[in-house]
DNA sequence: CGAGAATTTGATGATGATCAAACATAGTGG
DNA sequence: CCACTATGTTTGATCATCATCAAATTCTCG
């Protein structure tokens, strides 16, 4: 049972080719950076285990969490444009990623159209991921944003075959707040309220969703 | 002097190839859709003249403007993932776009690595565009968002060789508000205040920037 | 286990939303 | 081409949401 870093099917032949170039994995310790803004871009990454946040550091030191990557998610596409990464990627827990050397991968994509299609879909997915985040930030109230985040994580986990109703979110409340465009206090209060309402159960970073429809209706 | 839809250099040979497949242009009348969410995705587009907004319609009819595309900008990448578009693209004024048939383009990208690199950079750019919008929505106050939008448009225009200090923004205040995650009233008030402060001059949709540093410092 | 970090909860206040009404602009048909 | 009507904009008054400041409590990990 081998783990495929970049899931969803290719034909056996293509998979073999792919495995050749993504045989390299890299471990990243909790709190360490997989890459930093300004680092030379030379590889894409896929989260194999653990989770990673992407952070943009604004002039003045203010930081914003712009992305949350779970096992199975690919990252690094932002670096292609100018050949250097535009954000920091920080491990939220000890994690493992597959390393996909970019120029090699690009060449393979020219040879294999299935692989090319796959890369394009991944990049398109990255666009859509950002775009739904824009919607979340742009037209939802604080409690709606929190509810959506929980549902989003849940559905991403279930798509990957993990339990969808309970998980441990390694982000701090501060990270969640930064990601959702609100303060850590508001995140905390919102989670407490959801708990009191019977929508979820929280014990620190562990979260269990008790009432999916209720959350959707927030 | 021919207009190249997708600017920035390729070698003469590649340009010739490219021009072959992007010879088709399409006119879109103000208010009409270039494509709608759910439409089959089969081409990428590049704005040749005019401007276009992308809109996501939330369940319940609420709409959010997620993107603003000016002459020279490419759009449609969100459709690659599932083969159908995920947002509406609406012309803000009578506009012209180049049509780039996708499968054809994909094939060409496998043949010409310069073209492939170009496509990848465009998609990466699309990711970064969304991502800076996330930052704008996530960590800025209302007036900072408006200031950033104006500066952003200005720098995009100047990069394309247009006047950078005055332009006519075809969006309504409502569109701007939706794009910036605030109400049209707040947009209007903010612009009025900037005007009184001498940062800009406004006459309806026409805007002249008088004090770039002032705007940056908002 | 203990110290530093993270979380929770409360009290207060500011930013921006909402409601409302006057005013301006642009698009249409006579 | 002008007048008329729609639509868009501005400005004001009030209110709700969420940020800020603060302090007590609980986790976590080295």
CSV table of C-alpha atoms (C1' of nucleotides) in Angstrom, one decimal:
chain,number,residue,atom,x,y,z
A,1,UNK,CA,0.0,0.0,0.0
A,2,UNK,CA,2.0,2.9,-1.2
A,3,UNK,CA,1.2,6.5,-0.4
A,4,UNK,CA,0.7,8.6,-3.4
A,5,UNK,CA,1.5,12.2,-2.7
A,6,UNK,CA,-0.7,13.6,-5.4
A,7,UNK,CA,-3.8,11.5,-5.3
A,8,UNK,CA,-6.6,10.9,-7.8
A,9,UNK,CA,-5.9,8.6,-10.7
A,10,UNK,CA,-3.4,8.5,-13.5
A,11,UNK,CA,-2.8,5.3,-15.5
A,12,UNK,CA,-0.2,2.9,-14.1
A,13,UNK,CA,2.4,4.0,-16.6
A,14,UNK,CA,2.0,7.7,-15.7
A,15,UNK,CA,2.1,6.8,-12.0
A,16,UNK,CA,5.3,5.1,-12.4
A,17,UNK,CA,6.9,8.1,-14.1
A,18,UNK,CA,5.5,10.3,-11.4
A,19,UNK,CA,6.8,8.2,-8.6
A,20,UNK,CA,10.2,8.5,-10.1
A,21,UNK,CA,10.4,12.2,-9.6
A,22,UNK,CA,8.5,12.5,-6.3
A,23,UNK,CA,10.5,9.9,-4.5
A,24,UNK,CA,12.0,12.6,-2.3
A,25,UNK,CA,10.2,13.5,0.8
A,26,UNK,CA,11.1,16.0,3.4
A,27,UNK,CA,10.2,16.3,7.1
A,28,UNK,CA,9.3,19.6,8.6
A,29,UNK,CA,9.2,20.1,12.3
A,30,UNK,CA,6.3,21.9,14.0
A,31,UNK,CA,7.0,25.6,13.7
A,32,UNK,CA,9.7,25.2,11.1
A,33,UNK,CA,9.4,26.6,7.6
A,34,UNK,CA,9.1,24.5,4.5
A,35,UNK,CA,9.9,27.7,2.6
A,36,UNK,CA,9.9,31.4,3.2
A,37,UNK,CA,8.8,34.4,1.2
A,38,UNK,CA,11.8,35.3,-1.0
A,39,UNK,CA,13.2,31.8,-1.1
A,40,UNK,CA,14.0,30.6,-4.6
A,41,UNK,CA,11.2,28.5,-6.1
A,42,UNK,CA,12.3,25.2,-7.4
A,43,UNK,CA,9.8,22.6,-6.3
A,44,UNK,CA,6.2,22.1,-5.6
A,45,UNK,CA,5.1,20.2,-2.5
A,46,UNK,CA,2.4,17.9,-1.5
A,47,UNK,CA,1.5,17.4,2.2
A,48,UNK,CA,1.8,13.7,3.0
A,49,UNK,CA,1.2,13.9,6.7
A,50,UNK,CA,0.6,16.7,9.1
A,51,UNK,CA,-0.6,20.2,8.2
A,52,UNK,CA,0.9,23.5,7.1
A,53,UNK,CA,-0.2,27.1,7.1
A,54,UNK,CA,0.9,29.7,4.6
A,55,UNK,CA,1.6,33.2,6.0
A,56,UNK,CA,2.1,36.5,4.4
A,57,UNK,CA,4.1,39.0,6.4
A,58,UNK,CA,2.9,42.5,5.7
A,59,UNK,CA,5.3,45.4,5.9
A,60,UNK,CA,5.3,46.4,9.5
A,61,UNK,CA,5.5,42.9,10.8
A,62,UNK,CA,1.8,42.2,10.8
A,63,UNK,CA,1.1,38.6,9.7
A,64,UNK,CA,-1.8,37.1,8.0
A,65,UNK,CA,-2.5,33.4,7.6
A,66,UNK,CA,-3.6,32.9,4.0
A,67,UNK,CA,-3.9,29.2,3.7
A,68,UNK,CA,-4.3,25.9,5.6
A,69,UNK,CA,-3.0,22.8,3.9
A,70,UNK,CA,-4.0,19.3,5.0
A,71,UNK,CA,-2.7,15.9,4.1
A,72,UNK,CA,-3.2,15.5,0.3
A,73,UNK,CA,-3.0,19.2,-0.5
A,74,UNK,CA,-0.4,20.7,-2.9
A,75,UNK,CA,1.3,24.0,-2.4
A,76,UNK,CA,4.0,26.2,-3.8
A,77,UNK,CA,2.2,27.4,-7.0
A,78,UNK,CA,2.5,31.0,-5.9
A,79,UNK,CA,6.2,30.7,-6.5
A,80,UNK,CA,6.1,30.0,-10.2
A,81,UNK,CA,5.2,33.5,-11.2
A,82,UNK,CA,8.5,35.2,-10.2
A,83,UNK,CA,10.6,32.2,-9.4
A,84,UNK,CA,10.5,33.0,-5.7
A,85,UNK,CA,8.0,32.2,-3.1
A,86,UNK,CA,5.6,34.9,-2.0
A,87,UNK,CA,4.7,33.5,1.4
A,88,UNK,CA,6.0,31.5,4.3
A,89,UNK,CA,4.9,27.9,4.6
A,90,UNK,CA,5.0,26.9,8.3
A,91,UNK,CA,4.4,23.4,9.7
A,92,UNK,CA,1.5,23.4,12.2
A,93,UNK,CA,2.8,20.0,13.5
A,94,UNK,CA,5.6,17.7,12.6
A,95,UNK,CA,4.8,17.0,9.0
A,96,UNK,CA,6.1,15.2,5.9
A,97,UNK,CA,5.9,16.5,2.4
A,98,UNK,CA,6.6,15.1,-1.1
A,99,UNK,CA,9.0,17.3,-3.0
A,100,UNK,CA,8.3,17.7,-6.7
A,101,UNK,CA,11.3,19.3,-8.5
A,102,UNK,CA,9.6,21.8,-10.8
A,103,UNK,CA,11.7,21.9,-14.0
A,104,UNK,CA,11.7,18.1,-14.0
A,105,UNK,CA,7.9,18.0,-13.5
A,106,UNK,CA,7.4,20.6,-16.1
A,107,UNK,CA,9.3,18.5,-18.6
A,108,UNK,CA,7.2,15.5,-17.8
A,109,UNK,CA,4.1,17.4,-18.2
A,110,UNK,CA,5.1,18.2,-21.8
A,111,UNK,CA,5.6,14.5,-22.4
A,112,UNK,CA,2.5,13.2,-20.7
A,113,UNK,CA,-0.8,14.9,-21.3
A,114,UNK,CA,-2.5,13.2,-18.4
A,115,UNK,CA,0.1,14.7,-16.1
A,116,UNK,CA,-0.2,18.1,-17.7
A,117,UNK,CA,-3.9,18.0,-17.2
A,118,UNK,CA,-3.4,17.1,-13.6
A,119,UNK,CA,-1.0,19.9,-13.0
A,120,UNK,CA,-3.4,22.4,-14.6
A,121,UNK,CA,-6.2,21.1,-12.5
A,122,UNK,CA,-4.2,21.4,-9.3
A,123,UNK,CA,-3.3,25.0,-10.1
A,124,UNK,CA,-6.9,25.7,-11.0
A,125,UNK,CA,-7.9,24.2,-7.7
A,126,UNK,CA,-5.5,26.5,-6.0
A,127,UNK,CA,-7.2,29.4,-7.6
A,128,UNK,CA,-10.6,28.2,-6.5
A,129,UNK,CA,-9.4,27.6,-3.0
A,130,UNK,CA,-8.3,31.2,-2.7
A,131,UNK,CA,-11.4,32.3,-4.3
A,132,UNK,CA,-13.7,30.6,-1.8
A,133,UNK,CA,-11.6,32.1,0.9
A,134,UNK,CA,-12.3,35.5,-0.6
A,135,UNK,CA,-16.0,34.8,-0.4
A,136,UNK,CA,-15.7,33.7,3.1
A,137,UNK,CA,-13.9,36.8,4.1
A,138,UNK,CA,-15.9,39.2,2.0
A,139,UNK,CA,-19.5,38.4,2.7
A,140,UNK,CA,-19.8,36.4,5.9
A,141,UNK,CA,-20.2,37.5,9.5
A,142,UNK,CA,-17.7,36.2,12.1
A,143,UNK,CA,-19.8,33.3,13.2
A,144,UNK,CA,-20.6,32.3,9.7
A,145,UNK,CA,-16.9,32.3,8.8
A,146,UNK,CA,-16.0,30.0,11.7
A,147,UNK,CA,-18.8,27.6,10.8
A,148,UNK,CA,-17.7,27.5,7.2
A,149,UNK,CA,-14.2,26.8,8.2
A,150,UNK,CA,-15.2,23.9,10.3
A,151,UNK,CA,-17.4,22.5,7.6
A,152,UNK,CA,-14.7,23.0,5.0
A,153,UNK,CA,-12.1,21.2,7.0
A,154,UNK,CA,-14.6,18.4,7.7
A,155,UNK,CA,-15.4,17.9,4.1
A,156,UNK,CA,-11.8,18.0,3.0
A,157,UNK,CA,-10.9,15.4,5.6
A,158,UNK,CA,-13.8,13.1,4.6
A,159,UNK,CA,-12.8,13.4,0.9
A,160,UNK,CA,-9.4,12.0,2.0
A,161,UNK,CA,-10.9,9.2,3.9
A,162,UNK,CA,-10.5,10.6,7.4
A,163,UNK,CA,-13.2,11.0,10.0
A,164,UNK,CA,-15.3,14.0,9.1
A,165,UNK,CA,-17.0,14.8,12.3
A,166,UNK,CA,-14.0,15.1,14.6
A,167,UNK,CA,-10.5,16.4,14.2
A,168,UNK,CA,-7.7,18.2,15.9
A,169,UNK,CA,-7.0,21.5,14.4
A,170,UNK,CA,-3.4,22.3,15.0
A,171,UNK,CA,-3.8,26.0,14.5
A,172,UNK,CA,-3.9,28.3,17.5
A,173,UNK,CA,-7.0,30.6,18.0
A,174,UNK,CA,-4.7,33.3,16.8
A,175,UNK,CA,-3.9,31.6,13.6
A,176,UNK,CA,-7.6,30.9,13.0
A,177,UNK,CA,-8.4,34.5,13.6
A,178,UNK,CA,-5.8,35.7,11.3
A,179,UNK,CA,-7.0,33.2,8.6
A,180,UNK,CA,-10.6,34.3,9.1
A,181,UNK,CA,-10.0,38.0,9.4
A,182,UNK,CA,-11.0,38.4,13.0
A,183,UNK,CA,-9.4,38.4,16.5
A,184,UNK,CA,-8.5,35.3,18.5
A,185,UNK,CA,-11.0,36.4,21.1
A,186,UNK,CA,-13.9,36.4,18.7
A,187,UNK,CA,-12.8,33.0,17.4
A,188,UNK,CA,-12.8,31.7,21.0
A,189,UNK,CA,-16.1,33.2,21.9
A,190,UNK,CA,-17.7,31.9,18.7
A,191,UNK,CA,-16.5,28.3,19.4
A,192,UNK,CA,-17.7,28.6,22.9
A,193,UNK,CA,-21.1,29.7,21.7
A,194,UNK,CA,-21.3,26.9,19.1
A,195,UNK,CA,-20.5,24.5,21.9
A,196,UNK,CA,-23.2,25.8,24.2
A,197,UNK,CA,-25.7,25.6,21.3
A,198,UNK,CA,-24.8,21.9,20.9
A,199,UNK,CA,-23.4,22.4,17.4
A,200,UNK,CA,-19.9,21.3,18.3
A,201,UNK,CA,-17.9,20.0,21.2
A,202,UNK,CA,-14.5,21.6,21.8
A,203,UNK,CA,-11.6,20.7,24.1
A,204,UNK,CA,-8.9,23.0,23.1
A,205,UNK,CA,-7.7,22.1,19.7
A,206,UNK,CA,-9.9,19.0,19.4
A,207,UNK,CA,-13.2,19.6,17.7
A,208,UNK,CA,-16.2,17.4,17.2
A,209,UNK,CA,-19.1,18.4,15.0
A,210,UNK,CA,-22.4,17.4,16.5
A,211,UNK,CA,-24.9,19.1,14.2
A,212,UNK,CA,-23.8,19.6,10.6
A,213,UNK,CA,-27.1,21.2,9.5
A,214,UNK,CA,-27.1,23.5,12.4
A,215,UNK,CA,-23.6,24.7,11.5
A,216,UNK,CA,-24.6,25.2,7.9
A,217,UNK,CA,-27.6,27.2,9.1
A,218,UNK,CA,-25.5,29.6,11.3
B,1,UNK,CA,1.2,47.7,-34.6
B,2,UNK,CA,-0.8,44.6,-33.7
B,3,UNK,CA,-2.3,44.1,-30.3
B,4,UNK,CA,-1.0,41.0,-28.5
B,5,UNK,CA,-3.6,39.7,-26.2
B,6,UNK,CA,-1.3,38.0,-23.9
B,7,UNK,CA,1.6,40.4,-23.6
B,8,UNK,CA,5.2,40.0,-22.3
B,9,UNK,CA,7.7,38.4,-24.6
B,10,UNK,CA,8.0,35.1,-26.4
B,11,UNK,CA,10.3,34.6,-29.3
B,12,UNK,CA,9.0,35.5,-32.7
B,13,UNK,CA,8.4,31.9,-33.6
B,14,UNK,CA,6.3,31.2,-30.5
B,15,UNK,CA,4.4,34.4,-31.0
B,16,UNK,CA,3.4,33.4,-34.5
B,17,UNK,CA,2.1,30.0,-33.2
B,18,UNK,CA,0.2,31.8,-30.5
B,19,UNK,CA,-1.4,34.2,-32.8
B,20,UNK,CA,-2.7,31.4,-34.8
B,21,UNK,CA,-4.9,30.1,-32.1
B,22,UNK,CA,-5.9,33.4,-30.4
B,23,UNK,CA,-7.0,35.0,-33.6
B,24,UNK,CA,-10.6,34.8,-32.4
B,25,UNK,CA,-11.9,37.8,-30.4
B,26,UNK,CA,-15.2,38.3,-28.9
B,27,UNK,CA,-17.2,41.4,-28.1
B,28,UNK,CA,-19.1,41.6,-24.8
B,29,UNK,CA,-21.6,44.4,-24.2
B,30,UNK,CA,-21.7,46.2,-20.9
B,31,UNK,CA,-23.6,44.1,-18.4
B,32,UNK,CA,-23.5,40.9,-20.6
B,33,UNK,CA,-21.7,37.8,-19.4
B,34,UNK,CA,-18.6,36.4,-21.1
B,35,UNK,CA,-19.4,33.2,-19.2
B,36,UNK,CA,-21.6,32.2,-16.3
B,37,UNK,CA,-21.0,29.8,-13.4
B,38,UNK,CA,-21.9,26.3,-14.6
B,39,UNK,CA,-21.0,27.0,-18.2
B,40,UNK,CA,-18.8,24.5,-19.8
B,41,UNK,CA,-15.2,25.6,-19.7
B,42,UNK,CA,-13.5,25.4,-23.1
B,43,UNK,CA,-11.4,28.5,-23.4
B,44,UNK,CA,-9.3,31.0,-21.5
B,45,UNK,CA,-9.8,34.7,-22.2
B,46,UNK,CA,-7.6,37.8,-22.2
B,47,UNK,CA,-9.1,41.2,-21.9
B,48,UNK,CA,-8.1,43.2,-25.0
B,49,UNK,CA,-10.2,46.3,-24.2
B,50,UNK,CA,-12.7,47.3,-21.6
B,51,UNK,CA,-13.0,45.7,-18.2
B,52,UNK,CA,-14.7,42.7,-16.6
B,53,UNK,CA,-15.8,41.7,-13.1
B,54,UNK,CA,-16.1,38.2,-11.8
B,55,UNK,CA,-19.0,37.5,-9.5
B,56,UNK,CA,-19.8,34.5,-7.3
B,57,UNK,CA,-23.5,34.1,-6.6
B,58,UNK,CA,-24.0,32.7,-3.1
B,59,UNK,CA,-26.9,30.4,-2.3
B,60,UNK,CA,-29.7,32.8,-1.4
B,61,UNK,CA,-29.0,35.2,-4.3
B,62,UNK,CA,-26.3,37.3,-2.5
B,63,UNK,CA,-23.6,38.2,-4.9
B,64,UNK,CA,-19.9,38.9,-4.3
B,65,UNK,CA,-17.6,40.5,-6.8
B,66,UNK,CA,-14.4,38.4,-6.5
B,67,UNK,CA,-12.3,39.9,-9.3
B,68,UNK,CA,-11.7,42.9,-11.5
B,69,UNK,CA,-10.0,42.3,-14.8
B,70,UNK,CA,-8.5,45.1,-16.9
B,71,UNK,CA,-7.1,45.3,-20.4
B,72,UNK,CA,-4.2,42.7,-20.5
B,73,UNK,CA,-5.6,40.5,-17.8
B,74,UNK,CA,-6.3,36.8,-18.4
B,75,UNK,CA,-9.2,35.0,-16.9
B,76,UNK,CA,-11.0,31.7,-16.9
B,77,UNK,CA,-8.5,29.6,-15.0
B,78,UNK,CA,-11.0,28.7,-12.3
B,79,UNK,CA,-12.9,26.6,-14.9
B,80,UNK,CA,-10.1,24.2,-15.6
B,81,UNK,CA,-10.5,22.2,-12.4
B,82,UNK,CA,-14.0,20.8,-13.0
B,83,UNK,CA,-14.4,21.7,-16.7
B,84,UNK,CA,-17.0,24.3,-15.8
B,85,UNK,CA,-16.8,27.8,-14.8
B,86,UNK,CA,-17.2,28.6,-11.1
B,87,UNK,CA,-18.2,32.3,-11.4
B,88,UNK,CA,-19.9,34.7,-13.7
B,89,UNK,CA,-17.7,37.1,-15.8
B,90,UNK,CA,-19.6,40.3,-16.5
B,91,UNK,CA,-18.5,43.1,-18.7
B,92,UNK,CA,-18.3,46.4,-16.8
B,93,UNK,CA,-18.3,48.3,-20.1
B,94,UNK,CA,-18.4,47.3,-23.8
B,95,UNK,CA,-15.3,45.1,-24.0
B,96,UNK,CA,-13.3,42.9,-26.3
B,97,UNK,CA,-11.6,39.7,-25.3
B,98,UNK,CA,-9.2,37.3,-27.0
B,99,UNK,CA,-10.5,33.7,-27.0
B,100,UNK,CA,-7.9,31.0,-26.3
B,101,UNK,CA,-9.4,27.5,-27.0
B,102,UNK,CA,-8.1,25.5,-24.2
B,103,UNK,CA,-7.4,22.0,-25.6
B,104,UNK,CA,-5.6,23.6,-28.5
B,105,UNK,CA,-3.6,25.8,-26.2
B,106,UNK,CA,-2.8,22.9,-23.9
B,107,UNK,CA,-1.4,20.9,-26.8
B,108,UNK,CA,0.7,23.9,-27.9
B,109,UNK,CA,2.1,24.1,-24.4
B,110,UNK,CA,3.3,20.6,-24.6
B,111,UNK,CA,5.2,21.4,-27.8
B,112,UNK,CA,6.7,24.8,-26.8
B,113,UNK,CA,8.2,25.0,-23.4
B,114,UNK,CA,8.3,28.8,-23.5
B,115,UNK,CA,4.5,28.8,-24.0
B,116,UNK,CA,4.1,26.2,-21.2
B,117,UNK,CA,6.1,28.4,-18.9
B,118,UNK,CA,4.0,31.3,-19.8
B,119,UNK,CA,0.8,29.5,-19.0
B,120,UNK,CA,2.1,28.4,-15.7
B,121,UNK,CA,3.2,31.9,-14.8
B,122,UNK,CA,-0.2,33.2,-15.8
B,123,UNK,CA,-1.9,30.7,-13.5
B,124,UNK,CA,0.5,31.4,-10.7
B,125,UNK,CA,-0.3,35.0,-11.2
B,126,UNK,CA,-4.0,34.3,-10.8
B,127,UNK,CA,-3.2,32.5,-7.5
B,128,UNK,CA,-1.2,35.5,-6.3
B,129,UNK,CA,-3.9,37.9,-7.4
B,130,UNK,CA,-6.5,36.1,-5.3
B,131,UNK,CA,-4.0,35.9,-2.5
B,132,UNK,CA,-3.3,39.6,-2.2
B,133,UNK,CA,-7.1,40.1,-2.3
B,134,UNK,CA,-7.3,37.8,0.7
B,135,UNK,CA,-4.8,39.9,2.5
B,136,UNK,CA,-6.7,43.1,1.6
B,137,UNK,CA,-9.9,41.6,3.0
B,138,UNK,CA,-8.4,40.0,5.9
B,139,UNK,CA,-6.2,42.5,7.6
B,140,UNK,CA,-7.1,46.0,6.4
B,141,UNK,CA,-9.6,48.5,7.6
B,142,UNK,CA,-12.2,49.8,5.2
B,143,UNK,CA,-10.3,52.9,4.3
B,144,UNK,CA,-7.1,51.0,3.8
B,145,UNK,CA,-8.9,48.6,1.5
B,146,UNK,CA,-10.2,51.4,-0.7
B,147,UNK,CA,-6.7,53.1,-0.8
B,148,UNK,CA,-5.1,49.8,-1.8
B,149,UNK,CA,-7.6,49.1,-4.5
B,150,UNK,CA,-6.9,52.5,-6.0
B,151,UNK,CA,-3.2,52.0,-5.8
B,152,UNK,CA,-3.5,48.5,-7.2
B,153,UNK,CA,-5.5,49.7,-10.2
B,154,UNK,CA,-3.1,52.6,-10.8
B,155,UNK,CA,-0.1,50.3,-10.8
B,156,UNK,CA,-1.7,47.8,-13.1
B,157,UNK,CA,-2.7,50.5,-15.5
B,158,UNK,CA,0.8,52.0,-15.6
B,159,UNK,CA,2.4,48.6,-16.1
B,160,UNK,CA,0.2,48.4,-19.3
B,161,UNK,CA,1.3,51.9,-20.4
B,162,UNK,CA,-1.8,53.8,-19.4
B,163,UNK,CA,-2.0,56.9,-17.3
B,164,UNK,CA,-1.5,55.8,-13.7
B,165,UNK,CA,-2.9,58.8,-11.9
B,166,UNK,CA,-6.3,59.1,-13.4
B,167,UNK,CA,-8.8,56.5,-14.6
B,168,UNK,CA,-12.5,55.8,-14.9
B,169,UNK,CA,-13.5,52.9,-12.7
B,170,UNK,CA,-16.5,51.4,-14.4
B,171,UNK,CA,-17.6,49.5,-11.3
B,172,UNK,CA,-20.5,51.0,-9.3
B,173,UNK,CA,-20.0,51.8,-5.7
B,174,UNK,CA,-22.0,48.7,-5.0
B,175,UNK,CA,-19.6,46.6,-7.0
B,176,UNK,CA,-16.6,48.1,-5.2
B,177,UNK,CA,-18.2,47.5,-1.9
B,178,UNK,CA,-18.9,43.9,-2.8
B,179,UNK,CA,-15.3,43.5,-4.0
B,180,UNK,CA,-13.9,45.0,-0.9
B,181,UNK,CA,-16.2,43.4,1.6
B,182,UNK,CA,-18.0,46.5,2.7
B,183,UNK,CA,-21.2,48.4,1.9
B,184,UNK,CA,-21.6,50.9,-0.9
B,185,UNK,CA,-22.2,53.7,1.6
B,186,UNK,CA,-18.9,53.1,3.3
B,187,UNK,CA,-17.1,53.1,-0.1
B,188,UNK,CA,-18.8,56.4,-1.0
B,189,UNK,CA,-18.0,58.0,2.4
B,190,UNK,CA,-14.4,56.8,2.2
B,191,UNK,CA,-13.9,58.3,-1.3
B,192,UNK,CA,-15.5,61.5,-0.2
B,193,UNK,CA,-13.1,61.7,2.7
B,194,UNK,CA,-10.1,61.0,0.6
B,195,UNK,CA,-11.3,63.8,-1.7
B,196,UNK,CA,-11.6,66.2,1.2
B,197,UNK,CA,-8.1,65.2,2.4
B,198,UNK,CA,-6.7,66.0,-1.0
B,199,UNK,CA,-5.6,62.5,-1.7
B,200,UNK,CA,-7.8,62.0,-4.7
B,201,UNK,CA,-10.3,63.9,-6.9
B,202,UNK,CA,-13.6,62.1,-7.7
B,203,UNK,CA,-16.3,62.9,-10.1
B,204,UNK,CA,-18.6,59.9,-10.1
B,205,UNK,CA,-16.7,57.1,-11.7
B,206,UNK,CA,-13.7,59.2,-12.7
B,207,UNK,CA,-10.9,59.2,-10.2
B,208,UNK,CA,-7.6,61.2,-10.2
B,209,UNK,CA,-5.0,60.3,-7.6
B,210,UNK,CA,-3.3,63.5,-6.3
B,211,UNK,CA,-1.2,62.1,-3.5
B,212,UNK,CA,0.2,58.6,-3.9
B,213,UNK,CA,2.2,58.6,-0.7
B,214,UNK,CA,-0.7,59.9,1.2
B,215,UNK,CA,-2.8,57.0,-0.1
B,216,UNK,CA,-0.1,54.5,0.8
B,217,UNK,CA,0.0,55.9,4.3
B,218,UNK,CA,-3.8,55.7,4.9
C,1,DC,C1',6.6,19.0,36.6
C,2,DG,C1',6.9,23.9,35.8
C,3,DA,C1',7.1,28.0,33.0
C,4,DG,C1',5.6,30.1,29.0
C,5,DA,C1',2.0,30.0,25.8
C,6,DA,C1',-2.6,29.6,24.6
C,7,DT,C1',-7.4,30.1,25.8
C,8,DT,C1',-11.5,31.8,27.9
C,9,DT,C1',-14.4,35.3,29.5
C,10,DG,C1',-15.8,40.0,30.7
C,11,DA,C1',-16.3,45.1,30.1
C,12,DT,C1',-16.0,48.9,27.0
C,13,DG,C1',-15.6,51.3,22.7
C,14,DA,C1',-14.9,52.1,17.6
C,15,DT,C1',-15.7,50.8,13.1
C,16,DG,C1',-18.6,50.0,9.7
C,17,DA,C1',-23.7,48.3,8.8
C,18,DT,C1',-28.3,49.6,8.3
C,19,DC,C1',-32.1,52.6,7.4
C,20,DA,C1',-33.5,56.7,5.2
C,21,DA,C1',-33.9,60.5,2.1
C,22,DA,C1',-32.1,63.9,-1.0
C,23,DC,C1',-29.5,64.4,-5.1
C,24,DA,C1',-26.9,63.3,-9.5
C,25,DT,C1',-26.1,60.8,-13.6
C,26,DA,C1',-26.9,58.1,-17.5
C,27,DG,C1',-29.7,55.7,-20.7
C,28,DT,C1',-34.3,55.8,-23.2
C,29,DG,C1',-37.9,57.2,-26.0
C,30,DG,C1',-40.6,60.8,-27.9
D,1,DC,C1',-31.9,66.6,-28.8
D,2,DC,C1',-34.2,67.1,-24.8
D,3,DA,C1',-36.9,65.6,-21.0
D,4,DC,C1',-37.9,61.8,-18.2
D,5,DT,C1',-37.1,57.9,-15.5
D,6,DA,C1',-34.0,54.4,-13.8
D,7,DT,C1',-30.2,53.7,-11.4
D,8,DG,C1',-26.5,55.1,-9.0
D,9,DT,C1',-24.4,58.3,-5.4
D,10,DT,C1',-24.0,61.1,-1.4
D,11,DT,C1',-24.8,62.3,3.3
D,12,DG,C1',-27.0,61.8,7.8
D,13,DA,C1',-28.6,59.3,12.1
D,14,DT,C1',-28.6,55.3,14.7
D,15,DC,C1',-27.3,50.7,15.9
D,16,DA,C1',-24.8,46.0,15.9
D,17,DT,C1',-20.9,43.6,15.5
D,18,DC,C1',-16.6,42.8,16.5
D,19,DA,C1',-12.0,44.8,18.2
D,20,DT,C1',-9.5,46.2,22.2
D,21,DC,C1',-8.0,46.0,26.8
D,22,DA,C1',-7.7,43.2,30.8
D,23,DA,C1',-7.3,39.4,33.9
D,24,DA,C1',-8.1,34.7,35.4
D,25,DT,C1',-7.4,29.9,33.9
D,26,DT,C1',-5.8,26.0,31.4
D,27,DC,C1',-2.7,23.6,28.2
D,28,DT,C1',1.5,22.0,26.4
D,29,DC,C1',5.9,20.7,25.8
D,30,DG,C1',10.7,20.8,26.8
